[in-house]
PDB file of C-alpha atoms in Angstrom:
ATOM      1  CA  UNK A   1       9.810-129.347  -5.601  1.00  0.00           C
ATOM      2  CA  UNK A   2      10.801-129.006  -9.252  1.00  0.00           C
ATOM      3  CA  UNK A   3      14.179-127.357  -9.892  1.00  0.00           C
ATOM      4  CA  UNK A   4      14.182-124.070 -11.842  1.00  0.00           C
ATOM      5  CA  UNK A   5      17.258-122.009 -13.157  1.00  0.00           C
ATOM      6  CA  UNK A   6      16.502-118.425 -13.931  1.00  0.00           C
ATOM      7  CA  UNK A   7      18.978-116.131 -15.607  1.00  0.00           C
ATOM      8  CA  UNK A   8      19.298-112.495 -14.984  1.00  0.00           C
ATOM      9  CA  UNK A   9      20.703-110.284 -17.784  1.00  0.00           C
ATOM     10  CA  UNK A  10      24.209-110.522 -16.172  1.00  0.00           C
ATOM     11  CA  UNK A  11      24.006-114.210 -15.746  1.00  0.00           C
ATOM     12  CA  UNK A  12      22.893-115.475 -19.166  1.00  0.00           C
ATOM     13  CA  UNK A  13      25.627-117.719 -20.516  1.00  0.00           C
ATOM     14  CA  UNK A  14      26.637-118.966 -17.222  1.00  0.00           C
ATOM     15  CA  UNK A  15      23.097-119.713 -16.189  1.00  0.00           C
ATOM     16  CA  UNK A  16      22.787-121.578 -19.489  1.00  0.00           C
ATOM     17  CA  UNK A  17      25.602-123.718 -18.934  1.00  0.00           C
ATOM     18  CA  UNK A  18      24.632-124.558 -15.343  1.00  0.00           C
ATOM     19  CA  UNK A  19      21.183-125.543 -16.594  1.00  0.00           C
ATOM     20  CA  UNK A  20      22.814-127.899 -19.263  1.00  0.00           C
ATOM     21  CA  UNK A  21      24.999-129.579 -16.604  1.00  0.00           C
ATOM     22  CA  UNK A  22      21.813-130.063 -14.511  1.00  0.00           C
ATOM     23  CA  UNK A  23      19.843-131.447 -17.873  1.00  0.00           C
ATOM     24  CA  UNK A  24      17.285-128.770 -17.679  1.00  0.00           C
ATOM     25  CA  UNK A  25      16.423-125.630 -19.527  1.00  0.00           C
ATOM     26  CA  UNK A  26      16.828-122.012 -17.892  1.00  0.00           C
ATOM     27  CA  UNK A  27      13.824-119.874 -17.290  1.00  0.00           C
ATOM     28  CA  UNK A  28      13.973-116.704 -19.323  1.00  0.00           C
ATOM     29  CA  UNK A  29      12.865-113.642 -17.318  1.00  0.00           C
ATOM     30  CA  UNK A  30      11.191-110.909 -19.142  1.00  0.00           C
ATOM     31  CA  UNK A  31      13.084-107.490 -18.477  1.00  0.00           C
ATOM     32  CA  UNK A  32      11.123-104.460 -19.623  1.00  0.00           C
ATOM     33  CA  UNK A  33      13.023-101.378 -19.406  1.00  0.00           C
ATOM     34  CA  UNK A  34      11.047 -98.152 -19.336  1.00  0.00           C
ATOM     35  CA  UNK A  35      12.405 -94.803 -21.207  1.00  0.00           C
ATOM     36  CA  UNK A  36      13.534 -93.444 -18.021  1.00  0.00           C
ATOM     37  CA  UNK A  37      15.679 -96.590 -17.221  1.00  0.00           C
ATOM     38  CA  UNK A  38      13.360 -98.184 -14.724  1.00  0.00           C
ATOM     39  CA  UNK A  39      13.427-101.989 -15.106  1.00  0.00           C
ATOM     40  CA  UNK A  40      10.187-104.159 -14.750  1.00  0.00           C
ATOM     41  CA  UNK A  41      11.050-107.759 -14.531  1.00  0.00           C
ATOM     42  CA  UNK A  42       8.660-110.571 -14.606  1.00  0.00           C
ATOM     43  CA  UNK A  43       8.883-114.500 -14.259  1.00  0.00           C
ATOM     44  CA  UNK A  44       6.489-117.193 -15.359  1.00  0.00           C
ATOM     45  CA  UNK A  45       6.633-120.894 -14.846  1.00  0.00           C
ATOM     46  CA  UNK A  46       8.031-121.024 -11.392  1.00  0.00           C
ATOM     47  CA  UNK A  47       5.084-121.771  -9.075  1.00  0.00           C
ATOM     48  CA  UNK A  48       6.245-123.947  -6.204  1.00  0.00           C
ATOM     49  CA  UNK A  49       9.744-124.537  -7.554  1.00  0.00           C
ATOM     50  CA  UNK A  50      13.143-124.698  -6.032  1.00  0.00           C
ATOM     51  CA  UNK A  51      14.376-121.710  -7.900  1.00  0.00           C
ATOM     52  CA  UNK A  52      18.043-120.728  -8.480  1.00  0.00           C
ATOM     53  CA  UNK A  53      18.530-117.054  -9.730  1.00  0.00           C
ATOM     54  CA  UNK A  54      21.916-116.383 -11.383  1.00  0.00           C
ATOM     55  CA  UNK A  55      23.257-113.037 -11.701  1.00  0.00           C
ATOM     56  CA  UNK A  56      26.629-111.602 -10.892  1.00  0.00           C
ATOM     57  CA  UNK A  57      26.855-108.207  -9.538  1.00  0.00           C
ATOM     58  CA  UNK A  58      29.982-106.793 -11.428  1.00  0.00           C
ATOM     59  CA  UNK A  59      30.096-103.938 -13.388  1.00  0.00           C
ATOM     60  CA  UNK A  60      27.919-101.940 -13.975  1.00  0.00           C
ATOM     61  CA  UNK A  61      27.425-102.971 -10.225  1.00  0.00           C
ATOM     62  CA  UNK A  62      24.362-100.743  -9.247  1.00  0.00           C
ATOM     63  CA  UNK A  63      22.514-101.757 -12.260  1.00  0.00           C
ATOM     64  CA  UNK A  64      23.179-105.525 -11.773  1.00  0.00           C
ATOM     65  CA  UNK A  65      22.308-105.319  -7.971  1.00  0.00           C
ATOM     66  CA  UNK A  66      18.967-103.513  -8.598  1.00  0.00           C
ATOM     67  CA  UNK A  67      18.078-105.950 -11.309  1.00  0.00           C
ATOM     68  CA  UNK A  68      18.734-108.864  -8.928  1.00  0.00           C
ATOM     69  CA  UNK A  69      16.522-107.366  -6.249  1.00  0.00           C
ATOM     70  CA  UNK A  70      13.643-106.975  -8.636  1.00  0.00           C
ATOM     71  CA  UNK A  71      14.023-110.395  -9.910  1.00  0.00           C
ATOM     72  CA  UNK A  72      14.053-111.853  -6.756  1.00  0.00           C
ATOM     73  CA  UNK A  73      10.747-109.987  -5.875  1.00  0.00           C
ATOM     74  CA  UNK A  74       9.230-111.051  -9.213  1.00  0.00           C
ATOM     75  CA  UNK A  75      10.101-114.694  -8.404  1.00  0.00           C
ATOM     76  CA  UNK A  76       8.537-114.558  -5.105  1.00  0.00           C
ATOM     77  CA  UNK A  77       5.353-113.067  -6.484  1.00  0.00           C
ATOM     78  CA  UNK A  78       5.350-115.779  -9.255  1.00  0.00           C
ATOM     79  CA  UNK A  79       4.987-118.234  -6.354  1.00  0.00           C
ATOM     80  CA  UNK A  80       8.466-119.866  -6.341  1.00  0.00           C
ATOM     81  CA  UNK A  81       8.672-122.141  -3.351  1.00  0.00           C
ATOM     82  CA  UNK A  82      12.371-121.634  -2.422  1.00  0.00           C
ATOM     83  CA  UNK A  83      14.540-118.945  -3.825  1.00  0.00           C
ATOM     84  CA  UNK A  84      18.326-118.862  -4.010  1.00  0.00           C
ATOM     85  CA  UNK A  85      20.298-116.149  -5.160  1.00  0.00           C
ATOM     86  CA  UNK A  86      23.252-117.463  -7.176  1.00  0.00           C
ATOM     87  CA  UNK A  87      25.800-114.541  -7.108  1.00  0.00           C
ATOM     88  CA  UNK A  88      29.046-115.640  -8.487  1.00  0.00           C
ATOM     89  CA  UNK A  89      30.721-112.271  -8.136  1.00  0.00           C
ATOM     90  CA  UNK A  90      29.275-110.479  -5.047  1.00  0.00           C
ATOM     91  CA  UNK A  91      29.750-106.656  -5.595  1.00  0.00           C
ATOM     92  CA  UNK A  92      30.299-104.454  -2.540  1.00  0.00           C
ATOM     93  CA  UNK A  93      31.985-107.256  -0.667  1.00  0.00           C
ATOM     94  CA  UNK A  94      35.108-104.872  -0.453  1.00  0.00           C
ATOM     95  CA  UNK A  95      33.045-102.688   1.779  1.00  0.00           C
ATOM     96  CA  UNK A  96      32.970-104.742   4.801  1.00  0.00           C
ATOM     97  CA  UNK A  97      34.223-102.105   7.472  1.00  0.00           C
ATOM     98  CA  UNK A  98      34.200 -98.344   7.966  1.00  0.00           C
ATOM     99  CA  UNK A  99      37.605 -96.488   7.439  1.00  0.00           C
ATOM    100  CA  UNK A 100      36.158 -93.379   8.884  1.00  0.00           C
ATOM    101  CA  UNK A 101      33.238 -91.925  10.518  1.00  0.00           C
ATOM    102  CA  UNK A 102      30.366 -91.579   8.220  1.00  0.00           C
ATOM    103  CA  UNK A 103      31.380 -94.488   5.769  1.00  0.00           C
ATOM    104  CA  UNK A 104      28.676 -96.801   4.538  1.00  0.00           C
ATOM    105  CA  UNK A 105      29.153-100.598   4.931  1.00  0.00           C
ATOM    106  CA  UNK A 106      28.036-101.708   1.639  1.00  0.00           C
ATOM    107  CA  UNK A 107      28.261-105.371   1.865  1.00  0.00           C
ATOM    108  CA  UNK A 108      25.667-105.147   4.797  1.00  0.00           C
ATOM    109  CA  UNK A 109      23.258-102.973   2.953  1.00  0.00           C
ATOM    110  CA  UNK A 110      23.172-105.359  -0.151  1.00  0.00           C
ATOM    111  CA  UNK A 111      22.970-108.480   2.055  1.00  0.00           C
ATOM    112  CA  UNK A 112      20.142-107.066   3.841  1.00  0.00           C
ATOM    113  CA  UNK A 113      18.472-106.013   0.518  1.00  0.00           C
ATOM    114  CA  UNK A 114      18.661-109.355  -0.947  1.00  0.00           C
ATOM    115  CA  UNK A 115      17.012-111.023   2.078  1.00  0.00           C
ATOM    116  CA  UNK A 116      14.394-108.447   2.045  1.00  0.00           C
ATOM    117  CA  UNK A 117      13.647-108.850  -1.696  1.00  0.00           C
ATOM    118  CA  UNK A 118      12.845-112.693  -0.981  1.00  0.00           C
ATOM    119  CA  UNK A 119      16.156-114.574  -1.135  1.00  0.00           C
ATOM    120  CA  UNK A 120      16.041-117.725   1.099  1.00  0.00           C
ATOM    121  CA  UNK A 121      19.646-118.495   0.559  1.00  0.00           C
ATOM    122  CA  UNK A 122      22.772-117.105  -1.173  1.00  0.00           C
ATOM    123  CA  UNK A 123      25.431-118.723  -3.153  1.00  0.00           C
ATOM    124  CA  UNK A 124      28.656-116.947  -3.898  1.00  0.00           C
ATOM    125  CA  UNK A 125      32.003-117.778  -5.230  1.00  0.00           C
ATOM    126  CA  UNK A 126      35.317-116.780  -3.438  1.00  0.00           C
ATOM    127  CA  UNK A 127      33.935-113.425  -2.033  1.00  0.00           C
ATOM    128  CA  UNK A 128      36.301-110.911  -0.849  1.00  0.00           C
ATOM    129  CA  UNK A 129      35.640-111.260   2.805  1.00  0.00           C
ATOM    130  CA  UNK A 130      34.612-114.278   4.576  1.00  0.00           C
ATOM    131  CA  UNK A 131      32.579-111.885   6.831  1.00  0.00           C
ATOM    132  CA  UNK A 132      29.623-112.126   4.395  1.00  0.00           C
ATOM    133  CA  UNK A 133      28.476-115.261   6.063  1.00  0.00           C
ATOM    134  CA  UNK A 134      28.150-113.611   9.357  1.00  0.00           C
ATOM    135  CA  UNK A 135      26.796-110.314   7.906  1.00  0.00           C
ATOM    136  CA  UNK A 136      23.978-111.905   5.920  1.00  0.00           C
ATOM    137  CA  UNK A 137      20.783-112.843   7.670  1.00  0.00           C
ATOM    138  CA  UNK A 138      20.090-115.747   5.245  1.00  0.00           C
ATOM    139  CA  UNK A 139      22.155-118.923   4.834  1.00  0.00           C
ATOM    140  CA  UNK A 140      25.342-118.162   2.536  1.00  0.00           C
ATOM    141  CA  UNK A 141      27.107-120.913   0.717  1.00  0.00           C
ATOM    142  CA  UNK A 142      30.533-119.506   0.053  1.00  0.00           C
ATOM    143  CA  UNK A 143      32.063-121.801  -2.932  1.00  0.00           C
ATOM    144  CA  UNK A 144      35.506-121.694  -3.899  1.00  0.00           C
ATOM    145  CA  UNK A 145      36.966-121.887  -7.467  1.00  0.00           C
ATOM    146  CA  UNK A 146      40.439-122.377  -6.237  1.00  0.00           C
ATOM    147  CA  UNK A 147      40.542-126.027  -7.185  1.00  0.00           C
ATOM    148  CA  UNK A 148      39.253-125.189 -10.671  1.00  0.00           C
ATOM    149  CA  UNK A 149      41.955-122.788 -11.150  1.00  0.00           C
ATOM    150  CA  UNK A 150      44.666-124.797  -9.608  1.00  0.00           C
ATOM    151  CA  UNK A 151      43.800-127.766 -11.957  1.00  0.00           C
ATOM    152  CA  UNK A 152      44.367-125.383 -14.891  1.00  0.00           C
ATOM    153  CA  UNK A 153      47.618-123.870 -13.390  1.00  0.00           C
ATOM    154  CA  UNK A 154      48.973-127.285 -12.935  1.00  0.00           C
ATOM    155  CA  UNK A 155      49.088-127.851 -16.602  1.00  0.00           C
ATOM    156  CA  UNK A 156      50.679-124.490 -17.311  1.00  0.00           C
ATOM    157  CA  UNK A 157      53.038-123.353 -14.826  1.00  0.00           C
ATOM    158  CA  UNK A 158      56.804-124.745 -15.071  1.00  0.00           C
ATOM    159  CA  UNK A 159      58.204-126.899 -12.386  1.00  0.00           C
ATOM    160  CA  UNK A 160      59.525-125.233  -8.983  1.00  0.00           C
ATOM    161  CA  UNK A 161      57.121-122.392  -9.166  1.00  0.00           C
ATOM    162  CA  UNK A 162      56.456-120.315  -6.260  1.00  0.00           C
ATOM    163  CA  UNK A 163      52.909-119.104  -5.373  1.00  0.00           C
ATOM    164  CA  UNK A 164      52.904-115.540  -4.432  1.00  0.00           C
ATOM    165  CA  UNK A 165      50.193-113.487  -2.395  1.00  0.00           C
ATOM    166  CA  UNK A 166      50.139-110.051  -3.712  1.00  0.00           C
ATOM    167  CA  UNK A 167      49.086-108.663  -0.236  1.00  0.00           C
ATOM    168  CA  UNK A 168      48.730-109.812   3.240  1.00  0.00           C
ATOM    169  CA  UNK A 169      44.899-110.318   2.633  1.00  0.00           C
ATOM    170  CA  UNK A 170      45.622-113.047  -0.070  1.00  0.00           C
ATOM    171  CA  UNK A 171      48.140-115.106   2.269  1.00  0.00           C
ATOM    172  CA  UNK A 172      45.371-117.785   3.259  1.00  0.00           C
ATOM    173  CA  UNK A 173      44.275-118.025  -0.503  1.00  0.00           C
ATOM    174  CA  UNK A 174      47.862-118.420  -1.604  1.00  0.00           C
ATOM    175  CA  UNK A 175      48.355-121.132   0.915  1.00  0.00           C
ATOM    176  CA  UNK A 176      45.469-123.074  -0.481  1.00  0.00           C
ATOM    177  CA  UNK A 177      47.026-122.869  -3.856  1.00  0.00           C
ATOM    178  CA  UNK A 178      50.333-123.790  -2.543  1.00  0.00           C
ATOM    179  CA  UNK A 179      48.737-127.109  -1.096  1.00  0.00           C
ATOM    180  CA  UNK A 180      47.048-128.012  -4.156  1.00  0.00           C
ATOM    181  CA  UNK A 181      50.112-127.270  -6.422  1.00  0.00           C
ATOM    182  CA  UNK A 182      52.717-128.607  -3.835  1.00  0.00           C
ATOM    183  CA  UNK A 183      54.450-125.139  -4.085  1.00  0.00           C
ATOM    184  CA  UNK A 184      56.071-122.837  -1.378  1.00  0.00           C
ATOM    185  CA  UNK A 185      54.529-119.523  -0.876  1.00  0.00           C
ATOM    186  CA  UNK A 186      55.723-116.014  -0.840  1.00  0.00           C
ATOM    187  CA  UNK A 187      54.044-112.775   0.260  1.00  0.00           C
ATOM    188  CA  UNK A 188      54.200-109.122  -1.011  1.00  0.00           C
ATOM    189  CA  UNK A 189      53.385-106.573   1.481  1.00  0.00           C
ATOM    190  CA  UNK A 190      51.715-103.501  -0.123  1.00  0.00           C
ATOM    191  CA  UNK A 191      50.550-100.145   0.725  1.00  0.00           C
ATOM    192  CA  UNK A 192      47.498 -98.913  -1.180  1.00  0.00           C
ATOM    193  CA  UNK A 193      47.914 -95.159  -1.951  1.00  0.00           C
ATOM    194  CA  UNK A 194      44.552 -94.569  -3.710  1.00  0.00           C
ATOM    195  CA  UNK A 195      41.906 -96.671  -5.096  1.00  0.00           C
ATOM    196  CA  UNK A 196      43.919 -97.302  -8.316  1.00  0.00           C
ATOM    197  CA  UNK A 197      47.451 -96.885  -7.011  1.00  0.00           C
ATOM    198  CA  UNK A 198      49.556 -99.516  -5.102  1.00  0.00           C
ATOM    199  CA  UNK A 199      53.032 -99.680  -4.000  1.00  0.00           C
ATOM    200  CA  UNK A 200      54.850-102.849  -2.768  1.00  0.00           C
ATOM    201  CA  UNK A 201      57.102-102.367   0.322  1.00  0.00           C
ATOM    202  CA  UNK A 202      58.555-105.934   0.915  1.00  0.00           C
ATOM    203  CA  UNK A 203      58.655-109.463  -0.285  1.00  0.00           C
ATOM    204  CA  UNK A 204      58.784-112.167   2.217  1.00  0.00           C
ATOM    205  CA  UNK A 205      59.910-115.697   0.587  1.00  0.00           C
ATOM    206  CA  UNK A 206      62.572-117.116  -1.687  1.00  0.00           C
ATOM    207  CA  UNK A 207      61.762-116.326  -5.310  1.00  0.00           C
ATOM    208  CA  UNK A 208      65.278-115.681  -7.104  1.00  0.00           C
ATOM    209  CA  UNK A 209      65.402-117.774 -10.129  1.00  0.00           C
ATOM    210  CA  UNK A 210      62.140-119.150  -9.875  1.00  0.00           C
ATOM    211  CA  UNK A 211      58.811-118.838 -11.759  1.00  0.00           C
ATOM    212  CA  UNK A 212      55.985-117.442 -10.006  1.00  0.00           C
ATOM    213  CA  UNK A 213      52.239-117.616  -9.855  1.00  0.00           C
ATOM    214  CA  UNK A 214      50.502-114.623  -8.470  1.00  0.00           C
ATOM    215  CA  UNK A 215      47.037-115.488  -7.115  1.00  0.00           C
ATOM    216  CA  UNK A 216      44.268-113.328  -5.790  1.00  0.00           C
ATOM    217  CA  UNK A 217      40.606-113.404  -5.381  1.00  0.00           C
ATOM    218  CA  UNK A 218      39.884-110.648  -7.975  1.00  0.00           C
ATOM    219  CA  UNK A 219      41.782-108.266 -10.375  1.00  0.00           C
ATOM    220  CA  UNK A 220      40.027-104.861 -10.669  1.00  0.00           C
ATOM    221  CA  UNK A 221      42.277-102.021 -11.950  1.00  0.00           C
ATOM    222  CA  UNK A 222      45.398-104.420 -11.734  1.00  0.00           C
ATOM    223  CA  UNK A 223      47.284-102.015  -9.530  1.00  0.00           C
ATOM    224  CA  UNK A 224      47.953-104.788  -6.785  1.00  0.00           C
ATOM    225  CA  UNK A 225      49.080-107.331  -9.478  1.00  0.00           C
ATOM    226  CA  UNK A 226      51.474-104.727 -11.158  1.00  0.00           C
ATOM    227  CA  UNK A 227      53.060-103.887  -7.873  1.00  0.00           C
ATOM    228  CA  UNK A 228      53.563-107.538  -7.141  1.00  0.00           C
ATOM    229  CA  UNK A 229      55.189-108.150 -10.441  1.00  0.00           C
ATOM    230  CA  UNK A 230      57.336-105.375 -10.118  1.00  0.00           C
ATOM    231  CA  UNK A 231      58.649-106.472  -6.567  1.00  0.00           C
ATOM    232  CA  UNK A 232      59.139-109.942  -7.900  1.00  0.00           C
ATOM    233  CA  UNK A 233      61.301-108.795 -10.808  1.00  0.00           C
ATOM    234  CA  UNK A 234      63.435-106.475  -8.253  1.00  0.00           C
ATOM    235  CA  UNK A 235      64.149-109.787  -6.493  1.00  0.00           C
ATOM    236  CA  UNK A 236      65.380-111.679  -9.526  1.00  0.00           C
ATOM    237  CA  UNK A 237      62.278-113.779 -10.063  1.00  0.00           C
ATOM    238  CA  UNK A 238      62.376-115.874 -13.437  1.00  0.00           C
ATOM    239  CA  UNK A 239      60.413-114.129 -16.304  1.00  0.00           C
ATOM    240  CA  UNK A 240      57.594-116.841 -16.322  1.00  0.00           C
ATOM    241  CA  UNK A 241      55.087-114.984 -14.062  1.00  0.00           C
ATOM    242  CA  UNK A 242      51.606-116.423 -14.299  1.00  0.00           C
ATOM    243  CA  UNK A 243      48.671-114.512 -12.752  1.00  0.00           C
ATOM    244  CA  UNK A 244      45.236-116.428 -11.428  1.00  0.00           C
ATOM    245  CA  UNK A 245      42.121-114.893  -9.854  1.00  0.00           C
ATOM    246  CA  UNK A 246      38.673-115.992  -9.563  1.00  0.00           C
ATOM    247  CA  UNK A 247      37.048-112.792 -10.589  1.00  0.00           C
ATOM    248  CA  UNK A 248      38.355-110.877 -13.476  1.00  0.00           C
ATOM    249  CA  UNK A 249      36.830-107.504 -13.290  1.00  0.00           C
ATOM    250  CA  UNK A 250      39.617-105.806 -15.370  1.00  0.00           C
ATOM    251  CA  UNK A 251      38.309-102.175 -15.187  1.00  0.00           C
ATOM    252  CA  UNK A 252      39.686 -98.791 -15.975  1.00  0.00           C
ATOM    253  CA  UNK A 253      43.472 -99.182 -17.023  1.00  0.00           C
ATOM    254  CA  UNK A 254      43.669-102.902 -15.959  1.00  0.00           C
ATOM    255  CA  UNK A 255      44.453-104.128 -19.441  1.00  0.00           C
ATOM    256  CA  UNK A 256      47.092-101.666 -19.965  1.00  0.00           C
ATOM    257  CA  UNK A 257      48.724-102.258 -16.591  1.00  0.00           C
ATOM    258  CA  UNK A 258      48.805-105.945 -17.260  1.00  0.00           C
ATOM    259  CA  UNK A 259      49.962-105.811 -20.999  1.00  0.00           C
ATOM    260  CA  UNK A 260      52.953-103.733 -19.901  1.00  0.00           C
ATOM    261  CA  UNK A 261      53.755-106.077 -16.989  1.00  0.00           C
ATOM    262  CA  UNK A 262      54.641-108.629 -19.838  1.00  0.00           C
ATOM    263  CA  UNK A 263      52.675-111.587 -18.078  1.00  0.00           C
ATOM    264  CA  UNK A 264      52.769-114.636 -20.187  1.00  0.00           C
ATOM    265  CA  UNK A 265      49.467-115.773 -18.943  1.00  0.00           C
ATOM    266  CA  UNK A 266      46.402-114.415 -17.065  1.00  0.00           C
ATOM    267  CA  UNK A 267      43.806-117.184 -15.785  1.00  0.00           C
ATOM    268  CA  UNK A 268      40.334-116.277 -14.626  1.00  0.00           C
ATOM    269  CA  UNK A 269      37.057-117.532 -14.287  1.00  0.00           C
ATOM    270  CA  UNK A 270      33.642-116.815 -15.770  1.00  0.00           C
ATOM    271  CA  UNK A 271      32.124-115.437 -12.715  1.00  0.00           C
ATOM    272  CA  UNK A 272      32.143-112.399 -14.645  1.00  0.00           C
ATOM    273  CA  UNK A 273      31.888-112.872 -18.582  1.00  0.00           C
ATOM    274  CA  UNK A 274      35.178-112.008 -20.322  1.00  0.00           C
ATOM    275  CA  UNK A 275      35.054-110.175 -23.699  1.00  0.00           C
ATOM    276  CA  UNK A 276      38.019-110.416 -26.078  1.00  0.00           C
ATOM    277  CA  UNK A 277      41.025-108.531 -24.731  1.00  0.00           C
ATOM    278  CA  UNK A 278      43.510-108.691 -27.628  1.00  0.00           C
ATOM    279  CA  UNK A 279      46.527-107.425 -25.691  1.00  0.00           C
ATOM    280  CA  UNK A 280      46.112-109.927 -22.765  1.00  0.00           C
ATOM    281  CA  UNK A 281      47.094-113.641 -22.885  1.00  0.00           C
ATOM    282  CA  UNK A 282      43.757-114.442 -21.087  1.00  0.00           C
ATOM    283  CA  UNK A 283      42.426-118.073 -20.299  1.00  0.00           C
ATOM    284  CA  UNK A 284      39.164-118.484 -18.813  1.00  0.00           C
ATOM    285  CA  UNK A 285      38.034-121.453 -16.715  1.00  0.00           C
ATOM    286  CA  UNK A 286      34.340-122.185 -16.162  1.00  0.00           C
ATOM    287  CA  UNK A 287      32.695-122.360 -12.759  1.00  0.00           C
ATOM    288  CA  UNK A 288      29.532-123.770 -14.296  1.00  0.00           C
ATOM    289  CA  UNK A 289      30.310-127.243 -13.217  1.00  0.00           C
ATOM    290  CA  UNK A 290      30.932-126.120  -9.441  1.00  0.00           C
ATOM    291  CA  UNK A 291      27.683-124.219  -9.396  1.00  0.00           C
ATOM    292  CA  UNK A 292      25.829-127.024 -10.960  1.00  0.00           C
ATOM    293  CA  UNK A 293      27.448-129.401  -8.528  1.00  0.00           C
ATOM    294  CA  UNK A 294      26.436-127.174  -5.619  1.00  0.00           C
ATOM    295  CA  UNK A 295      22.859-126.376  -6.872  1.00  0.00           C
ATOM    296  CA  UNK A 296      22.157-130.073  -7.460  1.00  0.00           C
ATOM    297  CA  UNK A 297      23.115-130.972  -3.984  1.00  0.00           C
ATOM    298  CA  UNK A 298      21.113-128.394  -2.498  1.00  0.00           C
ATOM    299  CA  UNK A 299      18.120-129.398  -4.423  1.00  0.00           C
ATOM    300  CA  UNK A 300      18.645-132.940  -3.216  1.00  0.00           C
ATOM    301  CA  UNK A 301      19.342-131.716   0.373  1.00  0.00           C
ATOM    302  CA  UNK A 302      23.004-133.079   0.374  1.00  0.00           C
ATOM    303  CA  UNK A 303      26.067-131.425   2.009  1.00  0.00           C
ATOM    304  CA  UNK A 304      28.585-129.075   0.215  1.00  0.00           C
ATOM    305  CA  UNK A 305      31.565-129.465   2.653  1.00  0.00           C
ATOM    306  CA  UNK A 306      34.043-130.180  -0.039  1.00  0.00           C
ATOM    307  CA  UNK A 307      32.917-127.335  -2.302  1.00  0.00           C
ATOM    308  CA  UNK A 308      33.144-124.374   0.229  1.00  0.00           C
ATOM    309  CA  UNK A 309      35.984-122.055   0.778  1.00  0.00           C
ATOM    310  CA  UNK A 310      37.115-122.779   4.160  1.00  0.00           C
ATOM    311  CA  UNK A 311      40.504-124.212   3.374  1.00  0.00           C
TER     312      UNK A 311
END
């Protein structure tokens, strides 16, 4: 089967970089939008292809999810031989359990919809929950951008830095960074008050006088990072606090919160495109080489073991 990279409207620049790394040209989908907002995509030139559809499902999440579903259906109806949804940021991954009776489990709904729309396989980068692989009825390749970010951090952070997990859910992630950076790990125990408000209750680990690197899989409103920075400063950490995350959603008051936290550097990837944020010291690492490597191996039926996020 021939290799084809198709870009959704939310995957354009990244899809182009992935296609260039694979020495091919991306296939442009025709996205017709009706006056009432309905979308009618169409795709040509993919008959019998091993097709990889690149589309993140970050903000506006619902628009990008629906577009992805319609594009998957269009690719199938255009005769693609094998269809892989490449979703660098997987929206709804935080909705993986019920907190009370009557809650929806959003991750399951979206995963089922992707399979029903025609995806034969799913590629994601650092999903918020490893449960996605068990929930989804199609094979899921969960890549990790941690080595990409760790290489960048290794050139930026001062010697003797401690890696900090901003909550208990990020401990395994922080340990992965700690191994790659040969750094000790500290943990902040937080309590989430609302969707945007977080308070830090306890800091476990020795941070006094040391520079710190706070790591997480995503930064949404910035509340978790703000609380972690405050906890570190209260424990006498050195002022050099770097923050790294795979997915920089940076919604609502995130930019304001992180700006007033006086973070010297914020490092994210391009799983979600970043626009100019003049008040943030933002550095962006591309996951295009990672995605291209994974796609190339899958196209050649080669293993992905060293690219997966099982560490």
